[in-house]
């Protein structure tokens, strides 16, 4: 083929104007043509490039380049870039090669793509590691991303919820609120935020529920609109609010009862004083003198009731001193034996090296006697009353569940019975003055409220644990005298030494507040945690392939499966699984009901983080699990 001068001029103009780099290599492998696009790409001017060896641009040129290939090129400043190179024999000279560089700068494109991939990876990592639940859905609300926090919160694995509608994670009553929130996607602000719905209820895989707050925003992913939904578990906040409301209610009732007691004492002073005066004046009329004495005795009884009201309102006069609680309880043994029925067995266990408590000894004796009489009333057919003492430390973790507690060292006096127990409804009101479950005339309803007021006025703490049919434990925490033993926070390294070594724990606890507290403690210790609210949910979880090292379960639970039964079934299914039980009853009560299962480790409530950490390490480092007696 031949070209006239016009055609040649046109061809040169096209090469000169081409957006892709074009150069010509002659038979001696030298550059014979170098268009402006090449100048911009390689940094050489045409004058500098002409006559240079082509290997200056393409180091691997002599390795028989393919007709079209990805190769490394070199710029004038020594930097490299990746280009797509197309070659063909020159029509004018079969010994020459025309090369077209059809890549404008793949290196920059690669950098941009890598930056995008890295940014996506960072976002994915952030989503998976945040404490709050994060869900990404498509515009119809179908779940596309379900982070680790959501898996822990709802109990689902990601593959169980992907492509299902997000409303599956809430009861039907909340479905409309979720739909309404997503429909507001076109009302998002400049930051993509749609809004927040408070007072929502989350629905777990096992059917349990929890309070949550749901916030939503909108963004674009792969060119498609998506919703970003953040979920915050409000269990701890709700618990704190309820505790605060209860404390405020008790404070208000205390102020009211204190005011009433003050006014009644004024009235009773007049009544009792005048009754005694009449009795003295009516010596000749024994019939009327008797009536005056009855008025006086009734007034004295009223004074005793108002004294209890003052104790509840923390307005009585206390004379606190350093009290040896072991000696005080020991001295009360004969009094209790004479006061309580003969069918009540009294057990006393003293804590070793017990600190002195800072309290009014007379009021403390009264509180122990009052609680013992209450315990007797709960054991109509006889039973066992246990009184134990111990040194304890209530830390910040315990305070998070009991806002009125001051962290520090305390002396514990626990009074336990195996009587009829109390329902949750009774427990919620048990310390309120005048509240009683006894028959009319059998009780004033001021006994426990007096104990509560005395301990609170002593800067202590009271906790009560009870289950219908299983008995009650009342724990009195009185401030320890500083000279008794070192006080203050736990050494920072004491718990860290007991931290997890990668173990995974299955927690089974029906009380959501206790369950939340235990999960918080274990995660802070480095344990992997999966939680269930009852035995049935735990067995369903054990049927999965998830690995567990330890079963940590409450003994008394609703649903028909106790902690004992769960431990037996779990040990049969997973012989290597270690078991730790927990209960609010005293150890001696649990041991009495264990029926051949005494080898199982037990942690009594309330427990501190350090107690839980120490007990778990003991369980993990103990000898391999022994078979649980299945006939027991």
XYZ file of C-alpha atoms in Angstrom:
632
model
C 0.000 0.000 0.000
C 1.326 3.482 -0.832
C 0.334 6.956 0.400
C 0.518 10.220 -1.446
C 1.830 13.313 0.282
C -1.657 14.417 1.372
C -2.388 11.068 2.972
C 0.968 11.047 4.731
C 0.316 14.522 6.099
C -3.098 13.443 7.334
C -1.625 10.353 9.000
C 1.010 12.435 10.772
C -1.688 14.833 11.972
C -3.758 11.952 13.387
C -0.756 10.458 15.213
C 0.142 13.877 16.568
C -3.432 14.472 17.852
C -4.089 10.937 19.179
C -4.993 10.795 22.931
C -3.068 7.527 23.309
C 0.686 7.396 23.240
C 2.058 6.182 19.870
C 5.699 5.541 19.104
C 7.606 3.757 16.276
C 10.493 1.366 16.849
C 12.918 0.770 13.935
C 14.837 -2.369 13.083
C 17.649 -1.336 15.452
C 15.170 -1.139 18.390
C 15.452 2.610 18.552
C 12.624 5.104 18.836
C 11.844 6.634 15.440
C 8.533 8.355 16.260
C 7.235 9.804 19.566
C 3.904 11.625 19.612
C 2.837 14.360 22.111
C 0.719 11.895 24.150
C 3.891 9.880 24.777
C 5.664 13.046 25.880
C 3.023 13.656 28.534
C 2.940 10.023 29.620
C 6.678 9.330 29.864
C 8.054 12.796 30.577
C 10.430 12.803 27.588
C 10.264 15.348 24.794
C 10.201 13.954 21.239
C 13.653 15.464 20.597
C 15.067 13.651 23.654
C 13.355 10.332 22.912
C 14.154 9.991 19.192
C 17.114 7.677 18.659
C 16.979 6.258 22.231
C 16.781 2.503 22.798
C 13.156 1.463 23.291
C 14.204 -0.364 26.490
C 14.514 3.084 28.017
C 10.698 3.227 27.971
C 9.816 -0.485 28.141
C 12.543 -2.415 30.024
C 11.179 -5.831 28.930
C 10.710 -4.869 25.278
C 13.142 -7.456 23.914
C 11.289 -10.341 25.565
C 9.141 -10.735 22.453
C 6.237 -8.464 23.448
C 2.778 -9.831 22.711
C 0.474 -8.026 20.336
C -1.394 -6.721 23.428
C -0.110 -6.985 26.969
C 0.173 -5.332 30.371
C 3.771 -4.212 30.904
C 5.828 -2.049 33.244
C 6.999 1.244 31.748
C 9.485 3.811 33.051
C 9.209 7.566 33.089
C 12.061 9.975 32.546
C 12.279 10.627 36.325
C 12.726 6.916 37.015
C 9.251 6.186 38.381
C 7.289 3.268 36.955
C 3.757 2.833 35.723
C 1.671 -0.008 34.364
C 0.473 0.364 30.769
C -1.442 -1.635 28.198
C 0.786 -1.945 25.116
C -0.469 -2.849 21.633
C 2.106 -3.520 18.875
C 1.968 -4.170 15.119
C 4.441 -4.326 12.197
C 4.773 -1.079 10.304
C 3.039 -1.119 6.922
C 5.784 1.002 5.450
C 8.658 -1.015 6.860
C 8.110 -4.620 7.940
C 11.202 -4.415 10.151
C 9.688 -1.617 12.254
C 7.028 -1.850 14.941
C 4.300 0.642 15.791
C 3.412 0.671 19.499
C 0.253 2.190 20.962
C 0.001 2.869 24.684
C -3.728 2.650 25.380
C -3.374 3.146 29.124
C -3.551 6.716 30.392
C -2.262 5.852 33.908
C -3.379 2.587 35.406
C -1.190 3.191 38.471
C -3.316 6.130 39.621
C -6.465 4.127 38.996
C -5.041 1.230 41.021
C -4.218 3.569 43.874
C -7.761 4.930 43.842
C -9.262 1.438 43.775
C -6.978 0.315 46.617
C -7.943 3.381 48.652
C -11.613 2.561 48.150
C -11.038 -1.074 49.171
C -9.126 -0.005 52.275
C -11.820 2.505 53.215
C -14.498 -0.177 52.799
C -12.448 -2.546 54.975
C -12.071 0.101 57.682
C -15.823 0.772 57.679
C -16.568 -2.978 57.839
C -14.161 -3.406 60.756
C -15.706 -0.438 62.566
C -19.207 -1.842 62.100
C -18.165 -5.222 63.493
C -16.263 -3.907 66.523
C -18.563 -1.178 67.902
C -20.471 -2.004 71.104
C -23.849 -0.973 69.700
C -25.756 -3.070 67.229
C -25.455 -1.920 63.593
C -27.667 -3.178 60.765
C -27.568 -2.223 57.076
C -30.756 -2.806 55.091
C -31.810 -2.192 51.520
C -34.495 0.385 50.712
C -37.210 -2.197 51.507
C -35.828 -2.882 54.994
C -34.257 -6.263 54.201
C -31.155 -6.935 56.316
C -27.837 -6.946 54.427
C -25.326 -6.502 57.283
C -25.708 -7.785 60.862
C -22.742 -6.965 63.098
C -21.290 -8.939 66.031
C -22.976 -6.740 68.640
C -26.349 -7.543 67.036
C -25.561 -11.253 67.161
C -24.848 -11.013 70.881
C -27.864 -8.788 71.467
C -30.498 -10.730 69.522
C -28.999 -14.243 69.646
C -29.112 -14.761 65.861
C -26.243 -15.647 63.562
C -25.877 -13.414 60.513
C -27.008 -16.088 58.022
C -30.276 -16.471 59.950
C -31.357 -12.881 59.331
C -29.767 -11.823 56.026
C -32.450 -10.839 53.469
C -35.177 -10.963 56.133
C -37.045 -7.791 57.091
C -35.663 -5.864 60.060
C -39.065 -5.892 61.772
C -38.381 -9.533 62.749
C -36.166 -8.129 65.544
C -39.077 -6.466 67.368
C -42.536 -7.540 68.579
C -45.429 -6.977 66.186
C -46.500 -3.926 68.195
C -43.259 -2.156 67.195
C -43.341 -3.098 63.501
C -45.280 0.036 62.455
C -42.791 2.301 64.253
C -39.894 0.691 62.375
C -41.680 0.952 59.025
C -42.547 4.587 59.713
C -38.909 5.373 60.517
C -37.662 3.826 57.264
C -40.343 5.584 55.228
C -38.842 8.878 56.394
C -35.697 8.150 54.376
C -36.372 11.034 51.992
C -36.441 13.411 54.996
C -32.826 12.734 56.009
C -30.741 15.782 56.948
C -27.499 16.813 55.263
C -25.630 14.182 57.285
C -27.989 11.391 56.222
C -29.717 11.142 59.625
C -33.383 10.182 59.605
C -34.285 10.069 63.288
C -34.444 8.077 66.540
C -37.217 6.020 68.107
C -37.052 5.553 71.884
C -39.107 3.215 74.007
C -38.732 0.355 71.523
C -38.645 -3.327 72.484
C -36.143 -5.759 70.986
C -37.113 -9.382 70.367
C -34.433 -12.018 70.857
C -34.164 -15.354 69.096
C -35.225 -17.170 72.286
C -38.351 -15.009 72.598
C -36.948 -12.769 75.314
C -37.289 -9.005 75.051
C -35.247 -5.995 76.087
C -35.650 -2.195 75.922
C -33.773 -0.511 73.080
C -33.310 2.748 71.228
C -33.254 2.649 67.439
C -31.596 5.334 65.280
C -31.580 5.340 61.471
C -29.753 7.093 58.668
C -29.428 6.682 54.927
C -26.472 6.413 52.560
C -25.534 4.914 49.201
C -23.688 1.642 48.694
C -22.760 0.315 45.245
C -25.006 2.942 43.748
C -28.057 1.782 45.710
C -29.701 3.564 48.688
C -29.289 1.731 51.999
C -30.459 2.335 55.558
C -28.002 2.289 58.463
C -29.770 1.326 61.696
C -27.989 1.651 65.069
C -29.434 -0.185 68.075
C -28.618 0.641 71.699
C -29.499 -1.787 74.484
C -31.183 0.257 77.245
C -31.360 -2.562 79.805
C -28.713 -1.066 82.090
C -30.127 2.442 81.727
C -33.653 1.225 82.480
C -32.382 -0.693 85.464
C -30.596 2.400 86.779
C -33.710 4.511 86.270
C -35.868 1.960 88.092
C -33.398 1.795 90.977
C -33.278 5.556 91.161
C -37.080 5.805 91.081
C -37.325 3.187 93.843
C -34.753 5.035 95.951
C -36.605 8.305 95.425
C -39.903 6.662 96.356
C -38.404 5.220 99.525
C -36.900 8.608 100.364
C -40.267 10.334 99.919
C -42.074 7.691 101.970
C -39.368 8.017 104.618
C -39.789 11.772 104.831
C -43.563 11.385 105.070
C -43.393 8.655 107.699
C -40.853 10.652 109.706
C -43.158 13.637 109.722
C -46.118 11.480 110.735
C -44.098 9.841 113.516
C -43.049 13.231 114.859
C -46.641 14.479 115.008
C -47.914 11.199 116.471
C -45.300 11.323 119.199
C -46.638 14.719 120.205
C -50.188 13.330 120.367
C -49.069 10.203 122.192
C -47.293 12.298 124.790
C -50.616 13.910 125.653
C -52.559 10.646 125.569
C -50.104 8.604 127.643
C -49.469 11.445 130.102
C -53.163 12.058 130.759
C -53.891 8.337 130.997
C -51.237 7.931 133.682
C -52.599 10.973 135.529
C -56.121 9.520 135.465
C -54.819 6.176 136.701
C -53.301 7.872 139.720
C -56.520 9.788 140.439
C -58.778 6.742 140.118
C -57.284 4.474 142.757
C -60.681 4.211 144.386
C -62.341 3.196 141.159
C -60.406 0.155 140.011
C -62.773 -0.371 137.080
C -62.021 3.079 135.685
C -58.341 2.844 136.700
C -58.085 -0.297 134.567
C -59.437 1.567 131.555
C -56.896 4.344 132.075
C -54.091 1.783 132.259
C -55.307 0.212 128.995
C -55.169 3.636 127.335
C -51.634 4.092 128.637
C -50.492 0.662 127.372
C -52.042 1.331 123.955
C -50.229 4.647 123.846
C -46.930 2.947 124.675
C -47.508 0.484 121.858
C -48.183 3.384 119.518
C -44.903 4.946 120.654
C -43.083 1.755 119.685
C -44.633 1.918 116.214
C -43.641 5.538 115.748
C -40.111 4.623 116.836
C -40.021 2.133 113.963
C -41.282 4.820 111.618
C -38.433 7.035 112.781
C -36.011 4.192 112.127
C -37.320 3.808 108.577
C -37.075 7.551 107.950
C -33.534 7.490 109.395
C -34.388 10.031 112.078
C -33.848 7.914 115.175
C -30.907 8.625 117.448
C -28.127 6.096 116.844
C -25.038 5.485 118.965
C -22.683 3.736 116.558
C -19.515 2.086 117.881
C -17.099 -0.581 116.645
C -19.076 -3.832 117.009
C -17.690 -7.372 116.967
C -20.559 -8.947 115.007
C -19.391 -12.508 115.722
C -19.577 -11.827 119.449
C -22.925 -9.990 119.124
C -24.558 -12.830 117.146
C -23.086 -15.419 119.509
C -24.507 -13.576 122.525
C -27.942 -13.549 120.854
C -28.053 -17.331 120.399
C -29.724 -18.026 123.765
C -32.205 -15.186 123.212
C -33.134 -16.539 119.776
C -33.430 -20.086 121.138
C -35.891 -18.911 123.831
C -37.811 -16.634 121.438
C -38.258 -18.900 118.412
C -40.376 -22.051 118.306
C -38.780 -25.388 119.124
C -39.276 -26.645 115.574
C -36.853 -23.979 114.256
C -33.236 -25.168 114.011
C -30.694 -22.362 114.399
C -27.343 -22.564 112.576
C -24.652 -19.930 113.039
C -21.461 -19.701 110.964
C -18.878 -17.061 111.816
C -16.539 -15.459 109.274
C -12.847 -15.775 110.092
C -10.894 -12.644 111.071
C -14.082 -10.615 110.886
C -13.677 -6.841 110.851
C -15.503 -4.693 113.359
C -18.674 -3.050 112.048
C -19.533 0.575 112.771
C -23.130 0.432 114.020
C -25.460 0.876 116.982
C -25.312 -2.539 118.745
C -28.781 -2.235 120.308
C -30.405 -1.425 116.966
C -28.431 -4.197 115.275
C -29.659 -6.733 117.833
C -33.201 -5.499 117.254
C -32.810 -5.869 113.482
C -31.475 -9.455 113.749
C -34.254 -10.415 116.160
C -36.885 -8.837 113.883
C -35.589 -10.698 110.824
C -35.466 -13.958 112.789
C -39.101 -13.578 113.847
C -40.086 -12.853 110.237
C -38.221 -15.996 109.183
C -40.096 -18.027 111.818
C -43.431 -16.780 110.447
C -42.381 -18.038 106.993
C -41.602 -21.554 108.364
C -44.997 -22.612 109.693
C -44.139 -26.321 109.788
C -40.667 -25.790 111.199
C -37.420 -25.187 109.386
C -33.846 -23.972 109.554
C -32.649 -20.455 110.345
C -29.048 -19.729 109.315
C -27.068 -16.676 110.416
C -23.654 -16.128 108.816
C -21.062 -13.371 108.965
C -18.286 -12.447 106.534
C -15.991 -9.680 105.326
C -17.051 -8.395 101.904
C -16.096 -5.609 99.513
C -18.751 -3.906 97.408
C -17.084 -2.399 94.339
C -18.051 -0.026 91.533
C -19.585 -2.894 89.544
C -21.978 -3.646 92.408
C -22.705 0.071 92.723
C -23.724 0.160 89.042
C -26.597 -2.177 89.975
C -27.327 -0.489 93.333
C -26.984 3.261 93.017
C -27.299 3.909 96.753
C -24.262 1.775 97.656
C -20.940 3.345 98.551
C -18.052 1.170 97.269
C -15.857 -0.072 100.104
C -15.401 -2.718 102.804
C -18.367 -4.043 104.769
C -19.262 -6.605 107.396
C -22.019 -8.911 106.145
C -24.653 -10.492 108.366
C -26.908 -12.843 106.375
C -30.149 -14.311 107.792
C -31.502 -17.220 105.734
C -34.621 -19.349 106.128
C -36.016 -22.244 104.092
C -39.615 -21.134 104.455
C -42.363 -20.133 102.046
C -40.406 -17.393 100.250
C -41.816 -14.335 98.502
C -43.121 -13.529 95.037
C -41.628 -10.748 92.913
C -44.651 -8.542 93.637
C -44.009 -8.828 97.382
C -40.253 -8.294 96.969
C -40.853 -5.009 95.157
C -42.685 -3.601 98.186
C -41.202 -5.515 101.093
C -39.371 -2.541 102.666
C -42.308 -0.140 102.445
C -43.774 0.836 105.842
C -47.183 -0.667 106.690
C -46.913 -3.177 103.849
C -47.516 -6.706 105.116
C -48.759 -10.032 103.797
C -49.839 -11.191 107.239
C -53.414 -11.356 108.442
C -54.997 -8.325 110.070
C -53.710 -8.014 113.620
C -50.722 -10.321 112.992
C -48.219 -7.632 111.997
C -47.750 -3.885 111.636
C -45.777 -3.972 108.384
C -42.978 -1.979 110.002
C -40.467 -4.714 110.840
C -38.517 -4.808 107.566
C -38.914 -1.079 107.008
C -37.285 -0.505 110.412
C -34.385 -2.770 109.473
C -34.037 -0.952 106.158
C -34.002 2.470 107.831
C -31.489 1.429 110.503
C -29.019 0.002 107.980
C -29.342 2.955 105.590
C -28.888 5.433 108.448
C -25.753 3.459 109.361
C -24.424 4.067 105.800
C -24.920 0.414 105.007
C -26.887 -1.593 102.471
C -29.678 -4.198 102.558
C -30.399 -6.817 99.906
C -33.129 -9.448 99.922
C -33.296 -12.572 97.774
C -36.300 -14.894 97.808
C -38.155 -17.464 95.703
C -41.636 -18.853 96.411
C -41.343 -22.209 98.158
C -37.557 -22.004 98.585
C -36.991 -19.465 101.325
C -35.469 -16.051 101.845
C -32.025 -14.539 102.477
C -31.680 -11.024 103.919
C -28.172 -9.556 103.810
C -27.158 -6.641 106.028
C -24.000 -4.841 104.915
C -22.576 -2.596 107.649
C -19.504 -0.367 107.144
C -16.292 -2.012 108.318
C -14.108 -0.109 110.763
C -11.036 0.998 108.844
C -8.602 -0.321 111.450
C -9.924 -3.830 111.039
C -8.180 -4.474 107.732
C -6.921 -2.511 104.716
C -9.703 -0.673 102.931
C -10.003 0.906 99.537
C -10.303 -0.268 95.983
C -9.074 -3.599 94.810
C -5.522 -3.734 93.469
C -5.674 -3.107 89.703
C -3.751 -6.254 88.865
C -5.719 -8.625 91.103
C -8.563 -9.098 88.618
C -6.353 -8.857 85.531
C -4.401 -11.896 86.729
C -7.673 -13.828 86.692
C -8.731 -12.711 83.202
C -9.837 -15.063 80.438
C -7.402 -17.027 78.330
C -9.762 -17.249 75.409
C -12.585 -19.269 77.025
C -16.212 -18.922 75.916
C -19.011 -18.863 78.537
C -22.713 -19.654 78.117
C -24.592 -17.574 80.721
C -28.093 -18.701 81.734
C -29.887 -16.173 83.983
C -33.587 -15.247 84.005
C -33.159 -11.861 85.733
C -32.283 -9.407 82.910
C -30.469 -7.029 85.236
C -28.287 -9.741 86.762
C -27.714 -11.237 83.300
C -26.624 -7.869 81.924
C -24.271 -7.358 84.883
C -22.700 -10.819 84.455
C -22.222 -10.321 80.714
C -20.579 -6.947 81.364
C -18.187 -8.480 83.927
C -17.219 -11.432 81.725
C -16.599 -9.347 78.630
C -14.432 -6.974 80.616
C -12.432 -10.035 81.709
C -11.947 -11.066 78.081
C -14.352 -14.015 77.966
C -16.449 -14.752 74.912
C -20.080 -14.620 76.032
C -23.404 -15.946 74.786
C -26.432 -15.474 77.057
C -29.755 -17.270 77.456
C -32.699 -16.334 79.668
C -33.809 -19.851 80.626
C -32.913 -23.522 80.419
C -34.825 -24.156 77.189
C -32.992 -21.359 75.384
C -29.671 -22.642 76.717
C -30.331 -26.181 75.455
C -31.265 -24.801 72.047
C -27.983 -22.899 71.973
C -26.056 -26.031 73.008
C -27.555 -27.841 69.993
C -25.657 -25.443 67.706
C -22.039 -25.986 66.715
C -20.857 -23.015 68.789
C -17.946 -23.888 71.064
C -18.349 -23.347 74.819
C -15.876 -23.949 77.628
C -18.053 -23.080 80.638
C -21.756 -23.176 81.512
C -22.545 -20.455 84.087
C -26.156 -20.911 85.184
C -28.531 -19.774 87.896
C -29.986 -22.601 89.999
C -33.596 -21.381 90.293
C -35.160 -20.407 86.951
C -38.636 -20.311 85.420
C -39.645 -22.525 82.509
C -39.452 -25.937 84.165
C -35.688 -26.492 83.831
C -33.572 -25.751 86.898
C -29.868 -25.047 86.890
C -29.233 -28.557 88.265
C -31.173 -30.168 85.413
C -29.554 -27.941 82.815
C -26.090 -28.836 84.113
C -26.893 -32.558 83.903
C -28.261 -32.373 80.354
C -25.451 -30.103 79.160
C -22.788 -32.409 80.631
C -24.289 -35.395 78.846
C -24.239 -33.559 75.520
C -20.810 -32.020 76.032
C -18.728 -34.078 78.467
C -15.839 -31.575 78.423
C -18.069 -28.659 79.436
C -17.266 -27.206 82.851
C -20.126 -25.951 85.041
C -20.414 -23.064 87.504
C -23.708 -22.556 89.350
C -24.924 -19.368 90.999
C -27.724 -18.607 93.457
C -28.956 -15.969 95.855
C -29.309 -18.539 98.642
C -26.672 -19.159 101.260
C -24.183 -21.923 100.437
C -25.502 -24.167 103.206
C -29.031 -23.921 101.765
C -27.867 -24.807 98.248
C -25.734 -27.672 99.547
C -28.730 -29.056 101.412
C -30.740 -29.226 98.180
C -27.975 -30.479 95.866
C -28.882 -34.208 96.205
C -25.522 -35.727 95.253
C -24.280 -32.865 93.091
C -22.013 -31.349 95.744
C -18.960 -31.503 93.444
C -20.366 -28.710 91.269
C -18.899 -25.246 91.919
C -21.321 -22.644 93.329
C -21.018 -18.838 93.408
C -23.466 -17.094 95.745
C -25.195 -13.817 94.880
C -24.510 -10.985 95.025
C -21.049 -11.498 93.585
C -18.421 -8.965 92.636
C -16.433 -9.010 89.444
C -13.388 -10.286 91.342
C -15.458 -13.114 92.896
C -16.710 -14.185 89.473
C -13.243 -14.002 87.926
C -11.691 -16.049 90.763
C -14.391 -18.724 90.695
C -14.221 -19.121 86.902
C -10.446 -19.567 87.031
C -10.895 -22.211 89.745
C -13.407 -24.036 87.565
C -11.253 -23.826 84.419
C -8.076 -24.921 86.175
C -9.699 -27.729 88.162
C -9.496 -31.364 87.159
C -11.626 -32.473 84.159
C -15.394 -32.404 84.763
C -16.742 -35.364 86.656
C -19.871 -37.149 85.476
C -23.031 -35.801 87.057
C -25.201 -38.333 88.818
C -28.229 -38.766 86.540
C -30.323 -40.689 89.058
C -29.935 -37.999 91.738
